[in-house]
mmCIF file of C-alpha atoms and ligand atoms in Angstrom:
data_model
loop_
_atom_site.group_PDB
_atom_site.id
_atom_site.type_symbol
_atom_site.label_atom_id
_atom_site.label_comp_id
_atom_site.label_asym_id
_atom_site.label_seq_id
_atom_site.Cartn_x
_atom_site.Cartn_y
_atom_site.Cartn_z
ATOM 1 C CA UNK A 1462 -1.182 -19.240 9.617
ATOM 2 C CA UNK A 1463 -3.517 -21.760 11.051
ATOM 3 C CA UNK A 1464 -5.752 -21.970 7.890
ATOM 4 C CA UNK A 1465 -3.864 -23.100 4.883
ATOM 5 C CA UNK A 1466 -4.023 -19.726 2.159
ATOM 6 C CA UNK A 1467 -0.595 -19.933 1.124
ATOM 7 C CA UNK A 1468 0.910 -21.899 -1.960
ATOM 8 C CA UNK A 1469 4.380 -21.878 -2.497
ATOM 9 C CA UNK A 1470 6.530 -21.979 -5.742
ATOM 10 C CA UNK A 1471 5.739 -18.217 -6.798
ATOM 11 C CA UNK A 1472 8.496 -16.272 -8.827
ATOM 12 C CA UNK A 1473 6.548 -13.252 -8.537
ATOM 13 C CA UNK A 1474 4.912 -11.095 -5.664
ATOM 14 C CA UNK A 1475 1.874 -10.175 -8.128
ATOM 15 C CA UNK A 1476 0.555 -11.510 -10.722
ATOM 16 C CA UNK A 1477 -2.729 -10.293 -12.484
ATOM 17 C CA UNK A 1478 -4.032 -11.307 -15.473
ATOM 18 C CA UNK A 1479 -7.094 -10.137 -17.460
ATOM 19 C CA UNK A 1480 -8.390 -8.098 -14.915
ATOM 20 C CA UNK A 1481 -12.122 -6.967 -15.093
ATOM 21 C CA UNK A 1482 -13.686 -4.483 -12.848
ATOM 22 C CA UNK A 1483 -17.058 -3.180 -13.062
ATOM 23 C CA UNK A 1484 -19.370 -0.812 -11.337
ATOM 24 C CA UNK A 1485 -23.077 -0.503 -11.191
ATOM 25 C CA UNK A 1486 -24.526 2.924 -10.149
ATOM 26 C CA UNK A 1487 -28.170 2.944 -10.446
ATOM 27 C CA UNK A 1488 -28.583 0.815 -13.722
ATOM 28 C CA UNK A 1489 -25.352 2.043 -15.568
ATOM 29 C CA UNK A 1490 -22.730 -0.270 -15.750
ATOM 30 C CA UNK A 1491 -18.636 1.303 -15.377
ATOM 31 C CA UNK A 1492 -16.190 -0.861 -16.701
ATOM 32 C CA UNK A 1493 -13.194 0.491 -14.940
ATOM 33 C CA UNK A 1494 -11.165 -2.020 -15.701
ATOM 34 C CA UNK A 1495 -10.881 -3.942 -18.807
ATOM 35 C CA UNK A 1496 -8.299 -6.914 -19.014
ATOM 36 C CA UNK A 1497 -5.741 -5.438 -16.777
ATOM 37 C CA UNK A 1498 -2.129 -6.864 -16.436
ATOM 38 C CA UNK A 1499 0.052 -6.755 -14.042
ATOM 39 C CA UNK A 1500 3.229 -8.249 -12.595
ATOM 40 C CA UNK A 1501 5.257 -7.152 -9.694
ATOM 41 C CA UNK A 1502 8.795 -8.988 -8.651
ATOM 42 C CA UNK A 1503 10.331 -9.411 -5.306
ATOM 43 C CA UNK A 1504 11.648 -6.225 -3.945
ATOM 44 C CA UNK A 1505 10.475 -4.411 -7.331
ATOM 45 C CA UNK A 1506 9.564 -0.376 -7.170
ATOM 46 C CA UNK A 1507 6.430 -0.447 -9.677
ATOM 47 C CA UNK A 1508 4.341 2.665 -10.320
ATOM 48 C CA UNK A 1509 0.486 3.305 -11.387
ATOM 49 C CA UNK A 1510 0.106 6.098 -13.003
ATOM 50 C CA UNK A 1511 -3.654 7.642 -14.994
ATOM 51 C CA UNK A 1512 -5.679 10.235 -15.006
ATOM 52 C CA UNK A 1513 -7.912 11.018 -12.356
ATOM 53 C CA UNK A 1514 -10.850 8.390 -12.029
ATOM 54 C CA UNK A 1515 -8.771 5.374 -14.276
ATOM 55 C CA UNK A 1516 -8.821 2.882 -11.442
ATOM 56 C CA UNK A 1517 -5.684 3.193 -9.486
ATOM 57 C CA UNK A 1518 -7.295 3.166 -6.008
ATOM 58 C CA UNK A 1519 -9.184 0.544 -7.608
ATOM 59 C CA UNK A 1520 -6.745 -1.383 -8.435
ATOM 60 C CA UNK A 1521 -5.277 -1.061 -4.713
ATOM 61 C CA UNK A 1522 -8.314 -1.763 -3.589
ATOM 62 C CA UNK A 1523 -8.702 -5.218 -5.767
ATOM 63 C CA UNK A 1524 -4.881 -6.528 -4.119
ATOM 64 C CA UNK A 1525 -5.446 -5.489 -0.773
ATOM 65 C CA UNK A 1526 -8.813 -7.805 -1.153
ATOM 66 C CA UNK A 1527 -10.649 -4.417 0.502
ATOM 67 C CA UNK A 1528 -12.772 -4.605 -3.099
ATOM 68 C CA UNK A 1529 -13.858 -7.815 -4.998
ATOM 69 C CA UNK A 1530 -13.523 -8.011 -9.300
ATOM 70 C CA UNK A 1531 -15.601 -9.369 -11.584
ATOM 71 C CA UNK A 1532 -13.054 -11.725 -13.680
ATOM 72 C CA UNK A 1533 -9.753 -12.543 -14.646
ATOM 73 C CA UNK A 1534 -6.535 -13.939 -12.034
ATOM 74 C CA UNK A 1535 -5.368 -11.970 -9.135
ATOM 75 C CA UNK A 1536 -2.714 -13.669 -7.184
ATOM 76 C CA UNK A 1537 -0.338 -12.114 -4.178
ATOM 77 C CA UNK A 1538 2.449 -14.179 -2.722
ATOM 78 C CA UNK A 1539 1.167 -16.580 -4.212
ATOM 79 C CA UNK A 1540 -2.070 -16.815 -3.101
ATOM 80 C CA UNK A 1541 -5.261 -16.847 -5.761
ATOM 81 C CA UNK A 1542 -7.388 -13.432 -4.277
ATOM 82 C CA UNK A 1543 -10.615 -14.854 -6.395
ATOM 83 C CA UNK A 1544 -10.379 -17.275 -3.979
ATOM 84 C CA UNK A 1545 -10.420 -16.606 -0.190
ATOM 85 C CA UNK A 1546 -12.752 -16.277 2.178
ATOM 86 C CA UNK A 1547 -14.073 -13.234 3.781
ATOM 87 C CA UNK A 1548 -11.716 -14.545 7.132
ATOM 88 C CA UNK A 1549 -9.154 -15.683 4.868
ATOM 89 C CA UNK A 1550 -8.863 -12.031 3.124
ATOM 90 C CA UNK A 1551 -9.006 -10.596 6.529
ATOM 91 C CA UNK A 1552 -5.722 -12.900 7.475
ATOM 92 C CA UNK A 1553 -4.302 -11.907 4.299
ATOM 93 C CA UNK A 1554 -4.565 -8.086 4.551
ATOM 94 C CA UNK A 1555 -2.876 -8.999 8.232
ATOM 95 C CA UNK A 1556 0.112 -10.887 7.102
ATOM 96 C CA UNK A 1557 1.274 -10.000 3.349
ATOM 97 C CA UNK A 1558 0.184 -6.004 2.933
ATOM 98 C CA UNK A 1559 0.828 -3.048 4.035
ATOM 99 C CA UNK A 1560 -0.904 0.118 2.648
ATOM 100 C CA UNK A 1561 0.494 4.071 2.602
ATOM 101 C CA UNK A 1562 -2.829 6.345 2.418
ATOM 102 C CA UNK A 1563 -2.823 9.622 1.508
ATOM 103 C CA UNK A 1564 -5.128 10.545 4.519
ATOM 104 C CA UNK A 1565 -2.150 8.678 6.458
ATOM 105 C CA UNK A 1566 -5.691 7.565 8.626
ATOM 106 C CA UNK A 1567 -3.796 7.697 11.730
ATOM 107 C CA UNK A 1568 -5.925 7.434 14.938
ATOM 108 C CA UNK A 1569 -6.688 10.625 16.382
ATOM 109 C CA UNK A 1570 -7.020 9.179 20.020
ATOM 110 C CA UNK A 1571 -3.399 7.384 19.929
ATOM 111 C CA UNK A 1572 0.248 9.003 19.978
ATOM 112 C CA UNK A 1573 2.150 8.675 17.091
ATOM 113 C CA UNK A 1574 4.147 5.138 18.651
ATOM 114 C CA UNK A 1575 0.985 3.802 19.758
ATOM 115 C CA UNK A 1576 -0.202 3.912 16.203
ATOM 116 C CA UNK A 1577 2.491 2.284 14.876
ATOM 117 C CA UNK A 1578 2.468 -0.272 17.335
ATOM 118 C CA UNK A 1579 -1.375 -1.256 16.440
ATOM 119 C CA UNK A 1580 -0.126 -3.430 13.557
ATOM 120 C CA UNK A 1581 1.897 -5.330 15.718
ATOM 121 C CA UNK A 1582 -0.308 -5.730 18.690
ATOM 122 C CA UNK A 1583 -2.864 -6.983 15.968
ATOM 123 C CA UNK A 1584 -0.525 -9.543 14.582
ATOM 124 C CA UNK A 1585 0.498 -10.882 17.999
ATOM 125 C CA UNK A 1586 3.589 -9.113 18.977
ATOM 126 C CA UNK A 1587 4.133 -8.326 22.607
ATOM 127 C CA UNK A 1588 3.444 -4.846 24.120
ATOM 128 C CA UNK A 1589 6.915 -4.456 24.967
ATOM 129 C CA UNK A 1590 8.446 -5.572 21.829
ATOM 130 C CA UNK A 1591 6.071 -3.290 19.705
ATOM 131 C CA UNK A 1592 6.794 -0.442 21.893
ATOM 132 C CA UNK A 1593 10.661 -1.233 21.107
ATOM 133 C CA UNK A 1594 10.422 -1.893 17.216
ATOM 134 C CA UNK A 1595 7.716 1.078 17.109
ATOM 135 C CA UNK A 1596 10.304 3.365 18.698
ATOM 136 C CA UNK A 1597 13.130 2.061 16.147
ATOM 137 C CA UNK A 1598 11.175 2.784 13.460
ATOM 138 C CA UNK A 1599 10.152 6.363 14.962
ATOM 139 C CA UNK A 1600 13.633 7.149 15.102
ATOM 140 C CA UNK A 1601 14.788 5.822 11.726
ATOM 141 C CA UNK A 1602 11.805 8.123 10.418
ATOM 142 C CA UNK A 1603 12.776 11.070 12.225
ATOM 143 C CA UNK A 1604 10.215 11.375 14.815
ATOM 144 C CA UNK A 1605 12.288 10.109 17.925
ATOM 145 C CA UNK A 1606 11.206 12.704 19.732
ATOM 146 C CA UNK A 1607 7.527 13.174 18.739
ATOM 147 C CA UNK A 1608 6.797 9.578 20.217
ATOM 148 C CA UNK A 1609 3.675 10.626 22.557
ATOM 149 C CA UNK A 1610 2.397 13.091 20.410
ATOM 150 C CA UNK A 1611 -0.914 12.346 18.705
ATOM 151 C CA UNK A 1612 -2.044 13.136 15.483
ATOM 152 C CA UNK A 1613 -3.862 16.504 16.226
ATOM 153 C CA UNK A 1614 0.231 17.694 17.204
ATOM 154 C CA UNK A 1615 2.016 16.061 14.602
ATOM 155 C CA UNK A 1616 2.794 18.288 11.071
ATOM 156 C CA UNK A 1617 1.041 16.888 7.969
ATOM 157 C CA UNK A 1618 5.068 15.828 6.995
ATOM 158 C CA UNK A 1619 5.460 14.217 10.327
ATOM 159 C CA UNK A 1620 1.730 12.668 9.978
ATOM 160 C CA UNK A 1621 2.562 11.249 6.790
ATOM 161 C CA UNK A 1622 5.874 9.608 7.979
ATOM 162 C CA UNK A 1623 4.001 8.279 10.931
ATOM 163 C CA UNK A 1624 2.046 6.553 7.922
ATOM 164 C CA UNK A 1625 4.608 5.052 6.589
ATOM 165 C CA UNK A 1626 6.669 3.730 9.806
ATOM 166 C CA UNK A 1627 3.026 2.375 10.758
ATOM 167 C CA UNK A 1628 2.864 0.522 7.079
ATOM 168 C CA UNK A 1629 6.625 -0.610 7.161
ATOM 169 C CA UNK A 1630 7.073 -2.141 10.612
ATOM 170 C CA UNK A 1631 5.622 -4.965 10.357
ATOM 171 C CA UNK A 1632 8.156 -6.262 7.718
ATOM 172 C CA UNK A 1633 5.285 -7.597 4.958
ATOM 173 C CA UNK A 1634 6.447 -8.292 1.543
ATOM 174 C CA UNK A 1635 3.990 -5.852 -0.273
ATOM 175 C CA UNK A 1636 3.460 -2.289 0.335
ATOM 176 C CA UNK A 1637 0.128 -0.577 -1.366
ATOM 177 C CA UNK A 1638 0.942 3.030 -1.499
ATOM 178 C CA UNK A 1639 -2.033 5.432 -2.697
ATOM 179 C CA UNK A 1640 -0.995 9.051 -3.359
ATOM 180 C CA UNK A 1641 1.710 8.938 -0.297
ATOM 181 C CA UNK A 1642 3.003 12.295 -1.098
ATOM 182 C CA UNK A 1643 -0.862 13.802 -2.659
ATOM 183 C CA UNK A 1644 -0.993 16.132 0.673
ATOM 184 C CA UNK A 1645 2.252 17.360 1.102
ATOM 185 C CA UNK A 1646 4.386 20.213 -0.594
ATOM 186 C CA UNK A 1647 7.471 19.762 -2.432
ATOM 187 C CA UNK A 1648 10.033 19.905 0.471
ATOM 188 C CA UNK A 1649 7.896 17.387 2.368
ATOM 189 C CA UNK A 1650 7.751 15.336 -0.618
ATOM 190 C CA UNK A 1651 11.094 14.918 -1.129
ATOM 191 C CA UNK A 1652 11.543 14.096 2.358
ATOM 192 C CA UNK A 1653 9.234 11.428 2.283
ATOM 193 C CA UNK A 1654 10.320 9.716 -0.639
ATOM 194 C CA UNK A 1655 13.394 9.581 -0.214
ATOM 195 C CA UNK A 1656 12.765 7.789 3.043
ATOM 196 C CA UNK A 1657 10.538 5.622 1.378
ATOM 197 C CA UNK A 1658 13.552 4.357 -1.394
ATOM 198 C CA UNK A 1659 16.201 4.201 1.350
ATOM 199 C CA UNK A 1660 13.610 1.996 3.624
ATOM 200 C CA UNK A 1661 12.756 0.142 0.656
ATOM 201 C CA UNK A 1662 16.393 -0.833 -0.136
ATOM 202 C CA UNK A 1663 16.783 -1.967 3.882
ATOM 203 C CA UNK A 1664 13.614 -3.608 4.060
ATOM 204 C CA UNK A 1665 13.235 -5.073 0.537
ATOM 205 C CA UNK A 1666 9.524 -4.771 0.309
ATOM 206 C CA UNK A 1667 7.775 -4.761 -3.191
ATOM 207 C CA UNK A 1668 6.201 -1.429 -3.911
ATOM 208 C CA UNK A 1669 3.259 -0.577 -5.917
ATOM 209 C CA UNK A 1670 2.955 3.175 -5.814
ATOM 210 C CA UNK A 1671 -0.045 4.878 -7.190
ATOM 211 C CA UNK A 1672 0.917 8.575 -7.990
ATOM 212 C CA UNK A 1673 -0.097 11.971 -10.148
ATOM 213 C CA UNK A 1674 3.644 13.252 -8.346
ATOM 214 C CA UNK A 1675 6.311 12.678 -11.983
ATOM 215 C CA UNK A 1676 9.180 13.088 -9.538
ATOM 216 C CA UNK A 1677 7.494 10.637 -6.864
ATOM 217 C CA UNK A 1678 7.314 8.031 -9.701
ATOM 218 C CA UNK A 1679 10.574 8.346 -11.185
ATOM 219 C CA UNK A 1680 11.598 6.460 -8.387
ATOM 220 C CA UNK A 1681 9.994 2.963 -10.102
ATOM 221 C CA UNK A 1682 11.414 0.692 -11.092
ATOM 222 C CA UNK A 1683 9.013 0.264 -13.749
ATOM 223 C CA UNK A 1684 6.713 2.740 -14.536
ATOM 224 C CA UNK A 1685 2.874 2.332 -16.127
ATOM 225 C CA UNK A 1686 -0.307 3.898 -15.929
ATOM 226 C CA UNK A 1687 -3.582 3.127 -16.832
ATOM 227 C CA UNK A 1688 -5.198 4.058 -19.851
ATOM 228 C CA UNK A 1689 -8.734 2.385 -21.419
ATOM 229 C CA UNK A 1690 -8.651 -0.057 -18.254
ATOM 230 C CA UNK A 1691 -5.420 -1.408 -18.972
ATOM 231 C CA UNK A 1692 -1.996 -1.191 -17.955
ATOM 232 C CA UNK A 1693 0.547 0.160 -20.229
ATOM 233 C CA UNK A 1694 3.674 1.599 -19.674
ATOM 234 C CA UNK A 1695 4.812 4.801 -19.434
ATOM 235 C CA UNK A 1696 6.530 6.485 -22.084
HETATM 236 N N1 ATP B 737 -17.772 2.068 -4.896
HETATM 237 C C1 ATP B 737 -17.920 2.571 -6.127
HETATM 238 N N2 ATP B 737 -19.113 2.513 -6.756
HETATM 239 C C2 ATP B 737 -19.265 3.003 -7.997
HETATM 240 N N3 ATP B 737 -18.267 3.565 -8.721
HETATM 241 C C3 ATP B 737 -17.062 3.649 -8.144
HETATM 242 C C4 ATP B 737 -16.829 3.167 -6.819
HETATM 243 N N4 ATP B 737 -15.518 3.388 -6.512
HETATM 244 C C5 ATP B 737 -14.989 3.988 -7.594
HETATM 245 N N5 ATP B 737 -15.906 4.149 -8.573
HETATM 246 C C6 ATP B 737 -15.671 4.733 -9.909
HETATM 247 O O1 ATP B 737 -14.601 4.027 -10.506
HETATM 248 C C7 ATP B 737 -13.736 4.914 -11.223
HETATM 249 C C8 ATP B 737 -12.314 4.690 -10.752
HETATM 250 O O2 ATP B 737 -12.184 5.184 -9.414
HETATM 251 P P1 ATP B 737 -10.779 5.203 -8.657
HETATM 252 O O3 ATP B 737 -11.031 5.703 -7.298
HETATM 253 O O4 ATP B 737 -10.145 3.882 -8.798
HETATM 254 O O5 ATP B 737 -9.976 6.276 -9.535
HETATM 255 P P2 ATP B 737 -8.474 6.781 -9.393
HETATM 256 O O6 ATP B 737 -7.748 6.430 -10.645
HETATM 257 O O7 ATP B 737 -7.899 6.298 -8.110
HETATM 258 O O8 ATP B 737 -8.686 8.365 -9.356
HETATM 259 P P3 ATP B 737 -7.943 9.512 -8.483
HETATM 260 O O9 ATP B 737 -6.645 9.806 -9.197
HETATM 261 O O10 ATP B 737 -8.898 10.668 -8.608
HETATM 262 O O11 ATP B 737 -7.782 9.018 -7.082
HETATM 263 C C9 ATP B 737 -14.283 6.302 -11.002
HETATM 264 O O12 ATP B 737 -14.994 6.657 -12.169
HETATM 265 C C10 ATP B 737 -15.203 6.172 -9.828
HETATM 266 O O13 ATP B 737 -16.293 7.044 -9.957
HETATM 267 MG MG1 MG B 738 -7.428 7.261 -6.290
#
């Protein structure tokens, strides 16, 4: 990283503290988020859990520094979010996250191994090599043989676990995963979690999972959801 945005010495992957996150539409003012908490470990399985229109995406969208906050400390590997630059957060959302959309936003123009070799290509990696760790990954998700297909071919189950090899090869330390599961049906489901646990145990990435799906987030490790703009756990 050529400009400095890292600090060393952290215990934890994420740390927020006294989160506040408002919205202004028209002259109303939303507080979404009232003095949220949150802490995530290394290679820890945490869910987000709420009703509909709570601030989960919100949330995702406050540590992937795609949204800004009005107060309080958020901090990923390390590094104080309040405080980057708009280059800075663009270097961060290249090196430390990953996210898993719902949408699984794959680009319609590309087959499914190009796709997942755009992360790599972006963070430097040579055409060859991305072609080779794209195709590993392809394989280990089940789509070996689906490699030049593009999106418009692929099955919403096979689209959604070309979302996830694209999120997981690059090997960050934090995966943001929004609804992963919100568009498929049960079998599907299944299917794609338990991928996500087993590549989770190989790859030893920290997990924040934002779900409605009970089964999806019995997988956590610790499970919360948001209630009055703050994290609580689930019970
Ligand atoms: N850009 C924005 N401007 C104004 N209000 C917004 C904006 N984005 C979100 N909101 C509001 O913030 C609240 C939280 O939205 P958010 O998308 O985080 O909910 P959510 O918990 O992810 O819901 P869902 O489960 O439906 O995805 C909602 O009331 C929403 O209307
Ligand atoms: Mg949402």
């Amino acid at each position: 990283m050529t400009e400095s945005i890292n600090n060393t010495n952290m215990k934890n992957i994420v740390n927020v503290r006294n989160l506040v996150k408002t919205y202004q539409v028209v002259d109303k003012n939303f507080e979404i988020l009232q003095g949220l908490n949150l802490t995530v470990g290394p290679k820890e399985i945490v869910s987000v859990e709420g009703a509909s229109g709570v601030g989960k995406s919100t949330l995702l969208n406050i540590l992937g520094a795609m949204d800004g906050f009005d107060s309080g400390l958020v901090e990923v590997c390390g590094i104080d979010l309040g405080k980057l630059t708009e280059r800075q957060k663009e270097m961060y959302r290249g090196e430390k996250i990953s996210i898993i959309f719902q949408q699984h936003m794959l680009l319609p123009d590309f087959t499914a191994i190009e796709n997942v070799m755009i992360p790599l290509m972006i963070s430097g990696v040579s055409k060859m090599q991305s072609r080779e760790k794209a195709k590993s990954i392809l394989d280990r998700v089940g789509l070996g043989e689906r490699l030049d297909s593009f999106p418009s071919q692929l099955s919403g189950g096979e689209s959604a676990r070309t979302g996830v090899a694209r999120a997981l090869v690059a090997g960050k330390e934090l995966v943001l995963a929004d609804e992963p599961t919100g568009n498929l049906d049960r079998e599907n489901s299944r299917m794609l979690m338990d991928l996500i646990r087993e590549l989770q145990e190989e790859l030893s990435f920290s997990l924040i999972l934002v779900t409605h799906d009970m089964e999806l987030a019995s997988m956590a490790h610790k499970r919360n959801k948001i209630l009055s703009g703050v994290l609580q756990p689930f019970e």
